[in-house]
PDB file of C-alpha atoms in Angstrom:
ATOM      1  CA  MET A 422      15.003   4.562  -1.399  1.00 37.00           C
ATOM      2  CA  GLY A 423      14.196   6.735  -4.044  1.00 40.00           C
ATOM      3  CA  LEU A 424      13.033   6.350  -6.738  1.00 38.00           C
ATOM      4  CA  GLU A 425      13.050   2.905  -7.192  1.00 43.00           C
ATOM      5  CA  ARG A 426      10.316   2.167 -10.065  1.00 44.00           C
ATOM      6  CA  HIS A 427       8.793  -1.215 -10.585  1.00 46.00           C
ATOM      7  CA  SER A 428       8.286  -2.766 -13.541  1.00 53.00           C
ATOM      8  CA  LYS A 429       4.952  -5.004 -12.596  1.00 74.00           C
ATOM      9  CA  GLY A 430       3.543  -2.269 -10.978  1.00 86.00           C
ATOM     10  CA  PRO A 431       3.964  -1.285  -6.820  1.00 93.00           C
ATOM     11  CA  VAL A 432       1.132  -3.344  -5.975  1.00 95.00           C
ATOM     12  CA  GLY A 433       2.772  -6.782  -5.347  1.00 95.00           C
ATOM     13  CA  LYS A 434       5.442  -5.208  -3.317  1.00 94.00           C
ATOM     14  CA  ARG A 435       3.555  -2.583  -0.930  1.00 96.00           C
ATOM     15  CA  LEU A 436       1.199  -5.271  -0.058  1.00 97.00           C
ATOM     16  CA  ARG A 437       3.806  -7.446   0.972  1.00 97.00           C
ATOM     17  CA  ASP A 438       6.157  -4.813   2.846  1.00 96.00           C
ATOM     18  CA  ALA A 439       3.274  -3.344   3.981  1.00 97.00           C
ATOM     19  CA  ARG A 440       1.400  -6.834   5.208  1.00 98.00           C
ATOM     20  CA  LEU A 441       5.215  -7.998   7.134  1.00 98.00           C
ATOM     21  CA  ALA A 442       4.904  -4.714   9.090  1.00 97.00           C
ATOM     22  CA  LYS A 443       1.315  -5.624   9.930  1.00 97.00           C
ATOM     23  CA  GLY A 444       2.699  -8.711  11.056  1.00 98.00           C
ATOM     24  CA  LEU A 445       0.097 -11.071   9.320  1.00 98.00           C
ATOM     25  CA  SER A 446       0.132 -14.078   7.225  1.00 98.00           C
ATOM     26  CA  GLN A 447      -0.791 -13.671   3.940  1.00 98.00           C
ATOM     27  CA  LYS A 448      -3.531 -16.018   4.963  1.00 98.00           C
ATOM     28  CA  GLU A 449      -4.756 -13.270   8.337  1.00 98.00           C
ATOM     29  CA  LEU A 450      -4.402 -10.932   5.466  1.00 98.00           C
ATOM     30  CA  GLY A 451      -7.038 -13.026   2.929  1.00 98.00           C
ATOM     31  CA  VAL A 452      -9.129 -13.481   5.177  1.00 98.00           C
ATOM     32  CA  SER A 453      -9.478 -10.160   7.325  1.00 98.00           C
ATOM     33  CA  ALA A 454      -9.864  -8.783   4.077  1.00 98.00           C
ATOM     34  CA  GLY A 455     -13.169 -10.815   3.080  1.00 97.00           C
ATOM     35  CA  ILE A 456     -11.521 -12.993   1.438  1.00 97.00           C
ATOM     36  CA  ASP A 457     -12.783 -16.900   1.307  1.00 97.00           C
ATOM     37  CA  MET A 458     -10.118 -18.586   4.025  1.00 97.00           C
ATOM     38  CA  SER A 459     -10.084 -21.790   1.209  1.00 97.00           C
ATOM     39  CA  SER A 460      -8.075 -19.440  -1.224  1.00 97.00           C
ATOM     40  CA  ALA A 461      -7.104 -16.719   0.677  1.00 98.00           C
ATOM     41  CA  SER A 462      -3.127 -17.802   1.250  1.00 98.00           C
ATOM     42  CA  ALA A 463      -3.424 -18.810  -2.269  1.00 97.00           C
ATOM     43  CA  ARG A 464      -4.476 -14.766  -3.038  1.00 97.00           C
ATOM     44  CA  ILE A 465      -2.504 -12.911  -1.496  1.00 98.00           C
ATOM     45  CA  ASN A 466       0.588 -13.943  -2.390  1.00 97.00           C
ATOM     46  CA  GLN A 467      -0.937 -14.493  -6.123  1.00 96.00           C
ATOM     47  CA  TYR A 468      -0.553 -10.330  -5.810  1.00 96.00           C
ATOM     48  CA  GLU A 469       2.097 -10.251  -4.134  1.00 97.00           C
ATOM     49  CA  ARG A 470       4.170 -12.423  -7.007  1.00 95.00           C
ATOM     50  CA  HIS A 471       2.502 -10.031  -9.537  1.00 92.00           C
ATOM     51  CA  THR A 472       1.077 -12.824 -11.544  1.00 92.00           C
ATOM     52  CA  HIS A 473      -2.417 -11.624 -10.431  1.00 92.00           C
ATOM     53  CA  VAL A 474      -3.130  -7.532  -9.189  1.00 92.00           C
ATOM     54  CA  PRO A 475      -6.258  -6.872  -7.269  1.00 95.00           C
ATOM     55  CA  ASP A 476      -9.145  -4.922  -8.443  1.00 94.00           C
ATOM     56  CA  TYR A 477      -9.390  -1.846  -7.061  1.00 96.00           C
ATOM     57  CA  GLY A 478     -12.490  -2.663  -4.503  1.00 97.00           C
ATOM     58  CA  THR A 479      -9.811  -5.432  -3.099  1.00 97.00           C
ATOM     59  CA  ALA A 480      -7.475  -2.547  -2.839  1.00 97.00           C
ATOM     60  CA  GLN A 481      -9.326  -1.076  -0.635  1.00 98.00           C
ATOM     61  CA  ARG A 482     -10.372  -3.872   1.744  1.00 98.00           C
ATOM     62  CA  LEU A 483      -6.377  -4.638   2.039  1.00 98.00           C
ATOM     63  CA  ALA A 484      -5.172  -1.198   2.336  1.00 98.00           C
ATOM     64  CA  SER A 485      -8.187  -1.141   5.161  1.00 98.00           C
ATOM     65  CA  VAL A 486      -7.134  -3.727   6.830  1.00 98.00           C
ATOM     66  CA  LEU A 487      -3.163  -2.503   6.743  1.00 98.00           C
ATOM     67  CA  ASP A 488      -3.676   0.641   8.057  1.00 97.00           C
ATOM     68  CA  VAL A 489      -2.240   1.869   4.899  1.00 98.00           C
ATOM     69  CA  PRO A 490      -3.967   4.750   2.676  1.00 98.00           C
ATOM     70  CA  VAL A 491      -4.943   2.684  -0.187  1.00 97.00           C
ATOM     71  CA  MET A 492      -3.010   5.123  -2.766  1.00 97.00           C
ATOM     72  CA  TYR A 493       0.056   3.885  -1.072  1.00 97.00           C
ATOM     73  CA  LEU A 494      -0.409   0.297  -2.703  1.00 97.00           C
ATOM     74  CA  TYR A 495      -0.382   2.054  -6.137  1.00 95.00           C
ATOM     75  CA  ALA A 496       3.244   4.948  -5.591  1.00 95.00           C
ATOM     76  CA  ASP A 497       4.958   3.699  -9.006  1.00 90.00           C
ATOM     77  CA  ASP A 498       8.285   5.080  -6.629  1.00 91.00           C
ATOM     78  CA  ASP A 499       9.116   4.155  -2.568  1.00 93.00           C
ATOM     79  CA  GLU A 500      10.113   8.103  -2.378  1.00 95.00           C
ATOM     80  CA  LEU A 501       6.133   9.113  -3.290  1.00 95.00           C
ATOM     81  CA  ALA A 502       4.924   5.417  -0.918  1.00 95.00           C
ATOM     82  CA  GLU A 503       6.844   6.784   2.043  1.00 95.00           C
ATOM     83  CA  LEU A 504       5.551   9.901   1.228  1.00 95.00           C
ATOM     84  CA  VAL A 505       2.033   9.527   0.814  1.00 96.00           C
ATOM     85  CA  LEU A 506       2.710   7.186   3.930  1.00 95.00           C
ATOM     86  CA  ALA A 507       3.771   9.264   6.023  1.00 96.00           C
ATOM     87  CA  TYR A 508       1.110  11.546   4.952  1.00 96.00           C
ATOM     88  CA  SER A 509      -1.540   9.487   6.312  1.00 96.00           C
ATOM     89  CA  ARG A 510      -0.099   9.557   9.928  1.00 96.00           C
ATOM     90  CA  ALA A 511       0.195  12.933  10.123  1.00 97.00           C
ATOM     91  CA  SER A 512      -1.831  14.833  12.526  1.00 97.00           C
ATOM     92  CA  LEU A 513      -3.706  17.479  10.763  1.00 97.00           C
ATOM     93  CA  ARG A 514      -1.707  20.809  12.492  1.00 97.00           C
ATOM     94  CA  ALA A 515       1.501  18.596  10.309  1.00 97.00           C
ATOM     95  CA  ARG A 516       0.355  17.800   7.316  1.00 96.00           C
ATOM     96  CA  ALA A 517      -1.403  21.306   6.946  1.00 96.00           C
ATOM     97  CA  LYS A 518       2.370  22.410   7.695  1.00 95.00           C
ATOM     98  CA  ALA A 519       3.743  20.084   4.945  1.00 93.00           C
ATOM     99  CA  ARG A 520       0.818  21.591   2.120  1.00 93.00           C
ATOM    100  CA  SER A 521       2.082  25.188   3.253  1.00 93.00           C
ATOM    101  CA  ALA A 522       5.468  23.971   2.144  1.00 92.00           C
ATOM    102  CA  LEU A 523       5.398  22.163  -1.158  1.00 89.00           C
ATOM    103  CA  ALA A 524       3.224  25.347  -2.074  1.00 90.00           C
ATOM    104  CA  LYS A 525       5.884  26.830  -1.548  1.00 89.00           C
ATOM    105  CA  THR A 526       8.153  25.634  -3.613  1.00 83.00           C
ATOM    106  CA  SER A 527       6.114  25.203  -6.579  1.00 64.00           C
ATOM    107  CA  ASP A 528       6.193  29.205  -6.870  1.00 56.00           C
TER     108      ASP A 528
END
């Protein structure tokens, strides 16, 4: 994992990873995010293959269906994406501890 960067942008990879983790087909994801049933599978496929990039509003809806923060989709390296996901799923107490620990390292 580490700091792998994605030359075509991270959205397609992150979208695919989150969709598979959630156990959804491309069509199920698209329809759940409000994309017309007749084009849902094709559009998600285009996003995942980096043929097209979803606009921010669509990315927000996709992230909501996938239970990930939209920021996760745009994280430009794998380590940052993992941190964003872990932080979003952490309790408020764990988040506060993480912020405190990180603040100490920036001195």
